[in-house]
mmCIF file of C-alpha atoms in Angstrom:
data_model
loop_
_atom_site.group_PDB
_atom_site.id
_atom_site.type_symbol
_atom_site.label_atom_id
_atom_site.label_comp_id
_atom_site.label_asym_id
_atom_site.label_seq_id
_atom_site.Cartn_x
_atom_site.Cartn_y
_atom_site.Cartn_z
ATOM 1 C CA UNK A 1 112.241 116.583 7.868
ATOM 2 C CA UNK A 2 113.571 112.975 6.708
ATOM 3 C CA UNK A 3 117.068 113.744 6.480
ATOM 4 C CA UNK A 4 117.342 115.338 10.247
ATOM 5 C CA UNK A 5 115.821 112.358 11.343
ATOM 6 C CA UNK A 6 118.326 110.587 9.506
ATOM 7 C CA UNK A 7 120.836 112.714 11.181
ATOM 8 C CA UNK A 8 119.686 111.812 15.063
ATOM 9 C CA UNK A 9 119.641 108.418 13.941
ATOM 10 C CA UNK A 10 122.925 108.134 12.894
ATOM 11 C CA UNK A 11 123.905 110.043 16.405
ATOM 12 C CA UNK A 12 122.881 106.899 17.695
ATOM 13 C CA UNK A 13 124.220 104.372 15.966
ATOM 14 C CA UNK A 14 127.842 104.187 17.121
ATOM 15 C CA UNK A 15 129.724 105.950 19.893
ATOM 16 C CA UNK A 16 133.584 106.463 19.030
ATOM 17 C CA UNK A 17 135.677 104.206 21.685
ATOM 18 C CA UNK A 18 137.829 106.786 23.814
ATOM 19 C CA UNK A 19 140.608 106.104 26.249
ATOM 20 C CA UNK A 20 139.345 108.732 28.005
ATOM 21 C CA UNK A 21 135.744 107.174 28.962
ATOM 22 C CA UNK A 22 134.084 107.079 32.086
ATOM 23 C CA UNK A 23 135.117 103.528 33.485
ATOM 24 C CA UNK A 24 131.803 101.888 33.205
ATOM 25 C CA UNK A 25 130.636 104.115 30.416
ATOM 26 C CA UNK A 26 133.924 102.654 29.023
ATOM 27 C CA UNK A 27 133.917 99.425 29.678
ATOM 28 C CA UNK A 28 130.086 99.110 27.926
ATOM 29 C CA UNK A 29 131.560 100.480 24.815
ATOM 30 C CA UNK A 30 134.175 97.775 24.508
ATOM 31 C CA UNK A 31 131.616 94.782 25.266
ATOM 32 C CA UNK A 32 129.650 96.917 22.366
ATOM 33 C CA UNK A 33 131.882 96.509 19.748
ATOM 34 C CA UNK A 34 133.352 93.294 20.601
ATOM 35 C CA UNK A 35 130.083 91.944 19.273
ATOM 36 C CA UNK A 36 128.909 94.599 16.850
ATOM 37 C CA UNK A 37 129.394 93.611 14.052
ATOM 38 C CA UNK A 38 128.944 89.548 14.764
ATOM 39 C CA UNK A 39 124.716 89.731 14.314
ATOM 40 C CA UNK A 40 122.868 88.659 11.398
ATOM 41 C CA UNK A 41 119.405 90.259 11.859
ATOM 42 C CA UNK A 42 116.023 91.244 10.226
ATOM 43 C CA UNK A 43 115.462 94.735 10.303
ATOM 44 C CA UNK A 44 111.611 95.822 10.053
ATOM 45 C CA UNK A 45 111.487 99.470 9.234
ATOM 46 C CA UNK A 46 108.089 101.869 9.609
ATOM 47 C CA UNK A 47 108.199 105.115 8.528
ATOM 48 C CA UNK A 48 105.483 107.325 9.210
ATOM 49 C CA UNK A 49 104.007 111.060 8.201
ATOM 50 C CA UNK A 50 103.194 113.277 10.324
ATOM 51 C CA UNK A 51 99.482 112.249 11.187
ATOM 52 C CA UNK A 52 100.820 109.038 11.395
ATOM 53 C CA UNK A 53 99.893 107.285 8.220
ATOM 54 C CA UNK A 54 102.463 105.048 7.254
ATOM 55 C CA UNK A 55 104.651 105.963 4.005
ATOM 56 C CA UNK A 56 107.236 103.342 3.665
ATOM 57 C CA UNK A 57 107.543 99.635 4.904
ATOM 58 C CA UNK A 58 110.683 97.444 4.434
ATOM 59 C CA UNK A 59 112.200 94.034 6.236
ATOM 60 C CA UNK A 60 115.626 93.950 5.495
ATOM 61 C CA UNK A 61 117.797 90.758 6.652
ATOM 62 C CA UNK A 62 121.308 92.390 7.330
ATOM 63 C CA UNK A 63 123.917 89.297 7.314
ATOM 64 C CA UNK A 64 127.544 90.848 8.190
ATOM 65 C CA UNK A 65 128.991 87.315 7.043
ATOM 66 C CA UNK A 66 128.632 87.847 3.389
ATOM 67 C CA UNK A 67 129.945 89.684 0.531
ATOM 68 C CA UNK A 68 129.437 92.647 1.131
ATOM 69 C CA UNK A 69 127.053 93.425 -2.106
ATOM 70 C CA UNK A 70 124.665 90.482 -0.357
ATOM 71 C CA UNK A 71 124.507 91.671 3.033
ATOM 72 C CA UNK A 72 121.518 93.911 2.714
ATOM 73 C CA UNK A 73 118.967 91.423 1.008
ATOM 74 C CA UNK A 74 115.385 93.502 1.161
ATOM 75 C CA UNK A 75 112.413 90.419 1.885
ATOM 76 C CA UNK A 76 109.595 92.944 1.802
ATOM 77 C CA UNK A 77 108.792 96.262 0.301
ATOM 78 C CA UNK A 78 105.792 98.205 1.163
ATOM 79 C CA UNK A 79 104.420 94.574 1.577
ATOM 80 C CA UNK A 80 105.696 93.145 -1.778
ATOM 81 C CA UNK A 81 108.403 91.500 -2.867
ATOM 82 C CA UNK A 82 111.225 93.534 -3.630
ATOM 83 C CA UNK A 83 111.668 94.891 -7.584
ATOM 84 C CA UNK A 84 114.887 94.456 -9.659
ATOM 85 C CA UNK A 85 115.432 98.151 -9.004
ATOM 86 C CA UNK A 86 114.891 98.128 -4.748
ATOM 87 C CA UNK A 87 117.411 95.065 -4.771
ATOM 88 C CA UNK A 88 120.104 96.566 -6.766
ATOM 89 C CA UNK A 89 119.245 99.341 -3.988
ATOM 90 C CA UNK A 90 120.726 97.772 -1.447
ATOM 91 C CA UNK A 91 123.433 95.719 -3.241
ATOM 92 C CA UNK A 92 124.820 99.041 -3.867
ATOM 93 C CA UNK A 93 123.952 99.841 -0.059
ATOM 94 C CA UNK A 94 126.381 96.459 0.979
ATOM 95 C CA UNK A 95 129.110 97.814 -1.514
ATOM 96 C CA UNK A 96 129.820 101.018 0.158
ATOM 97 C CA UNK A 97 130.039 99.398 3.520
ATOM 98 C CA UNK A 98 132.594 97.339 1.574
ATOM 99 C CA UNK A 99 134.369 100.446 0.139
ATOM 100 C CA UNK A 100 134.721 101.877 3.670
ATOM 101 C CA UNK A 101 135.811 99.011 5.231
ATOM 102 C CA UNK A 102 138.594 98.450 2.756
ATOM 103 C CA UNK A 103 139.661 101.923 2.584
ATOM 104 C CA UNK A 104 139.971 101.523 6.280
ATOM 105 C CA UNK A 105 142.355 98.739 5.991
ATOM 106 C CA UNK A 106 144.316 99.923 3.401
ATOM 107 C CA UNK A 107 144.901 103.089 5.890
ATOM 108 C CA UNK A 108 144.931 100.851 8.972
ATOM 109 C CA UNK A 109 142.084 102.571 10.153
ATOM 110 C CA UNK A 110 138.876 101.581 12.386
ATOM 111 C CA UNK A 111 136.074 102.144 10.528
ATOM 112 C CA UNK A 112 133.349 104.596 12.471
ATOM 113 C CA UNK A 113 130.154 106.363 11.848
ATOM 114 C CA UNK A 114 131.072 109.267 11.105
ATOM 115 C CA UNK A 115 128.199 111.133 12.810
ATOM 116 C CA UNK A 116 129.055 108.901 16.000
ATOM 117 C CA UNK A 117 132.617 110.882 16.093
ATOM 118 C CA UNK A 118 130.771 113.952 16.941
ATOM 119 C CA UNK A 119 130.275 112.856 20.579
ATOM 120 C CA UNK A 120 132.830 113.698 23.212
ATOM 121 C CA UNK A 121 132.863 110.804 24.994
ATOM 122 C CA UNK A 122 136.162 112.378 26.579
ATOM 123 C CA UNK A 123 133.642 115.028 28.336
ATOM 124 C CA UNK A 124 131.044 112.539 29.565
ATOM 125 C CA UNK A 125 129.369 113.306 32.802
ATOM 126 C CA UNK A 126 126.715 111.296 35.204
ATOM 127 C CA UNK A 127 123.257 112.709 34.561
ATOM 128 C CA UNK A 128 121.708 110.478 36.892
ATOM 129 C CA UNK A 129 122.103 107.432 39.191
ATOM 130 C CA UNK A 130 119.127 105.138 40.495
ATOM 131 C CA UNK A 131 120.903 102.671 42.083
ATOM 132 C CA UNK A 132 120.972 99.640 39.111
ATOM 133 C CA UNK A 133 122.253 101.981 36.339
ATOM 134 C CA UNK A 134 123.948 105.519 35.449
ATOM 135 C CA UNK A 135 123.382 107.709 32.800
ATOM 136 C CA UNK A 136 125.628 109.254 31.199
ATOM 137 C CA UNK A 137 125.216 112.996 29.516
ATOM 138 C CA UNK A 138 127.770 113.058 26.216
ATOM 139 C CA UNK A 139 128.143 116.599 24.560
ATOM 140 C CA UNK A 140 128.491 117.186 21.267
ATOM 141 C CA UNK A 141 131.906 118.334 19.889
ATOM 142 C CA UNK A 142 132.112 121.681 18.413
ATOM 143 C CA UNK A 143 134.852 121.326 16.306
ATOM 144 C CA UNK A 144 134.167 120.271 12.687
ATOM 145 C CA UNK A 145 130.196 120.019 13.787
ATOM 146 C CA UNK A 146 128.619 122.364 11.232
ATOM 147 C CA UNK A 147 125.208 119.920 11.103
ATOM 148 C CA UNK A 148 124.181 119.527 14.862
ATOM 149 C CA UNK A 149 125.070 122.801 17.010
ATOM 150 C CA UNK A 150 125.876 121.180 20.167
ATOM 151 C CA UNK A 151 124.231 123.485 22.432
ATOM 152 C CA UNK A 152 120.962 122.699 20.740
ATOM 153 C CA UNK A 153 120.784 118.376 21.861
ATOM 154 C CA UNK A 154 120.573 116.643 24.574
ATOM 155 C CA UNK A 155 122.180 113.378 24.256
ATOM 156 C CA UNK A 156 121.863 110.128 26.825
ATOM 157 C CA UNK A 157 123.400 107.248 27.505
ATOM 158 C CA UNK A 158 122.151 104.528 30.328
ATOM 159 C CA UNK A 159 124.353 101.644 31.235
ATOM 160 C CA UNK A 160 123.702 98.987 33.550
ATOM 161 C CA UNK A 161 125.947 98.824 36.808
ATOM 162 C CA UNK A 162 125.803 95.151 37.100
ATOM 163 C CA UNK A 163 125.943 94.199 33.247
ATOM 164 C CA UNK A 164 128.531 97.252 32.574
ATOM 165 C CA UNK A 165 126.457 97.146 29.446
ATOM 166 C CA UNK A 166 124.118 99.457 27.730
ATOM 167 C CA UNK A 167 120.599 99.557 27.965
ATOM 168 C CA UNK A 168 119.485 102.629 26.310
ATOM 169 C CA UNK A 169 120.966 105.475 24.179
ATOM 170 C CA UNK A 170 118.232 108.802 23.580
ATOM 171 C CA UNK A 171 119.136 112.095 22.056
ATOM 172 C CA UNK A 172 116.298 114.786 22.098
ATOM 173 C CA UNK A 173 117.070 118.160 20.310
ATOM 174 C CA UNK A 174 116.468 121.189 23.708
ATOM 175 C CA UNK A 175 114.941 124.108 21.524
ATOM 176 C CA UNK A 176 113.844 124.952 17.787
ATOM 177 C CA UNK A 177 116.951 124.882 15.215
ATOM 178 C CA UNK A 178 117.291 125.629 11.820
ATOM 179 C CA UNK A 179 118.459 122.667 9.050
ATOM 180 C CA UNK A 180 118.297 124.541 6.567
ATOM 181 C CA UNK A 181 117.410 128.187 4.882
ATOM 182 C CA UNK A 182 113.756 127.430 4.690
ATOM 183 C CA UNK A 183 113.345 124.420 7.032
ATOM 184 C CA UNK A 184 112.846 125.040 11.006
ATOM 185 C CA UNK A 185 112.999 121.552 13.422
ATOM 186 C CA UNK A 186 110.925 122.416 16.084
ATOM 187 C CA UNK A 187 111.010 118.633 18.196
ATOM 188 C CA UNK A 188 113.616 115.763 17.459
ATOM 189 C CA UNK A 189 114.295 112.931 19.374
ATOM 190 C CA UNK A 190 115.827 109.619 19.085
ATOM 191 C CA UNK A 191 116.208 106.213 20.967
ATOM 192 C CA UNK A 192 117.696 103.180 21.131
ATOM 193 C CA UNK A 193 116.838 100.237 22.991
ATOM 194 C CA UNK A 194 119.207 97.473 23.802
ATOM 195 C CA UNK A 195 118.175 93.486 25.061
ATOM 196 C CA UNK A 196 119.783 90.526 25.334
ATOM 197 C CA UNK A 197 119.499 88.124 22.560
ATOM 198 C CA UNK A 198 121.915 85.675 23.820
ATOM 199 C CA UNK A 199 123.127 85.172 27.410
ATOM 200 C CA UNK A 200 126.625 84.566 26.752
ATOM 201 C CA UNK A 201 126.606 88.146 25.078
ATOM 202 C CA UNK A 202 126.354 91.966 25.491
ATOM 203 C CA UNK A 203 122.681 93.455 25.011
ATOM 204 C CA UNK A 204 122.146 93.891 21.303
ATOM 205 C CA UNK A 205 120.053 97.045 19.717
ATOM 206 C CA UNK A 206 117.144 95.475 19.317
ATOM 207 C CA UNK A 207 115.017 98.915 18.510
ATOM 208 C CA UNK A 208 115.027 102.732 16.880
ATOM 209 C CA UNK A 209 113.010 104.912 17.034
ATOM 210 C CA UNK A 210 113.304 108.875 15.508
ATOM 211 C CA UNK A 211 111.077 111.700 14.959
ATOM 212 C CA UNK A 212 111.097 115.029 14.139
ATOM 213 C CA UNK A 213 108.494 117.744 13.486
ATOM 214 C CA UNK A 214 108.603 121.603 12.012
ATOM 215 C CA UNK A 215 107.978 123.305 8.687
ATOM 216 C CA UNK A 216 109.573 123.701 5.161
ATOM 217 C CA UNK A 217 108.105 127.112 3.988
ATOM 218 C CA UNK A 218 105.600 127.494 6.680
ATOM 219 C CA UNK A 219 104.656 124.397 6.251
ATOM 220 C CA UNK A 220 103.987 121.737 8.969
ATOM 221 C CA UNK A 221 105.705 118.558 8.258
ATOM 222 C CA UNK A 222 106.950 115.079 9.937
ATOM 223 C CA UNK A 223 108.175 112.223 10.157
ATOM 224 C CA UNK A 224 108.434 108.975 12.198
ATOM 225 C CA UNK A 225 110.710 105.513 11.870
ATOM 226 C CA UNK A 226 110.762 102.627 13.990
ATOM 227 C CA UNK A 227 113.179 99.911 13.384
ATOM 228 C CA UNK A 228 113.067 96.377 15.429
ATOM 229 C CA UNK A 229 115.521 94.391 14.630
ATOM 230 C CA UNK A 230 114.444 90.559 15.342
ATOM 231 C CA UNK A 231 115.961 86.907 14.187
ATOM 232 C CA UNK A 232 119.368 87.290 15.620
ATOM 233 C CA UNK A 233 121.978 84.593 14.496
ATOM 234 C CA UNK A 234 125.693 84.606 15.484
ATOM 235 C CA UNK A 235 127.806 85.123 12.385
ATOM 236 C CA UNK A 236 132.072 86.004 11.349
ATOM 237 C CA UNK A 237 132.242 89.396 10.027
ATOM 238 C CA UNK A 238 133.169 88.843 6.104
ATOM 239 C CA UNK A 239 135.545 91.913 6.534
ATOM 240 C CA UNK A 240 137.782 89.012 9.151
ATOM 241 C CA UNK A 241 137.988 86.584 6.113
ATOM 242 C CA UNK A 242 141.647 86.982 5.986
ATOM 243 C CA UNK A 243 142.079 86.836 9.476
ATOM 244 C CA UNK A 244 141.929 90.867 9.923
ATOM 245 C CA UNK A 245 139.968 92.603 12.185
ATOM 246 C CA UNK A 246 138.263 96.191 11.850
ATOM 247 C CA UNK A 247 137.097 98.370 14.132
ATOM 248 C CA UNK A 248 132.948 98.382 13.960
ATOM 249 C CA UNK A 249 131.193 99.220 10.896
ATOM 250 C CA UNK A 250 127.872 100.852 10.605
ATOM 251 C CA UNK A 251 125.437 98.159 9.556
ATOM 252 C CA UNK A 252 122.113 100.550 10.220
ATOM 253 C CA UNK A 253 122.579 102.756 7.155
ATOM 254 C CA UNK A 254 120.391 106.091 7.971
#
């Protein structure tokens, strides 16, 4: 169940930039990508079980201007000073991020969030229009997608007409599905909220929520994740230290 929630959150974190996207959605994507890896921030991460009990908590500082192994720094883990083992875990997380960036640079490719690539931006359609915002339904691709059956999910992206920027992205499981032979997911949902952290720039991600419930071997299980982003600071990405600009990297590693 924990893995399934991470898959949902992974879908939300990065949308692929595509030339055939509807104009308003395309404008929002370009604004988001222009600023995506230029914010340092503090992540407050809380995981709860299906009873609402806190399973784990972490406060992590992310700074893309630092060398990759120093980009994720845990400040508190379950209310305590991080152990050496926990510090090593986050260093490895940063190193993996660096490996992806260096590989992309050598191959002349942009760094993409793999799950985001499953979203078929070219086929996005208008789902709703309230006068101030337009909500787009973005289908998932079928080709090369074995983990998330397209027909099982509803992905909605809300964009402000005047701001031409993201306001929210949501994904909902339409019906129950099996995530493994003994795992049945009955409910699943994820949401990203955007807000202005500096009026000179496009809205940034300020919160992420994901939840799922179902059963494993007929035993009910569930997980709930909340991530709050605070203390934003504008920085220059470490990836541009030699004047090379890469595509958006994954900052929130789910």
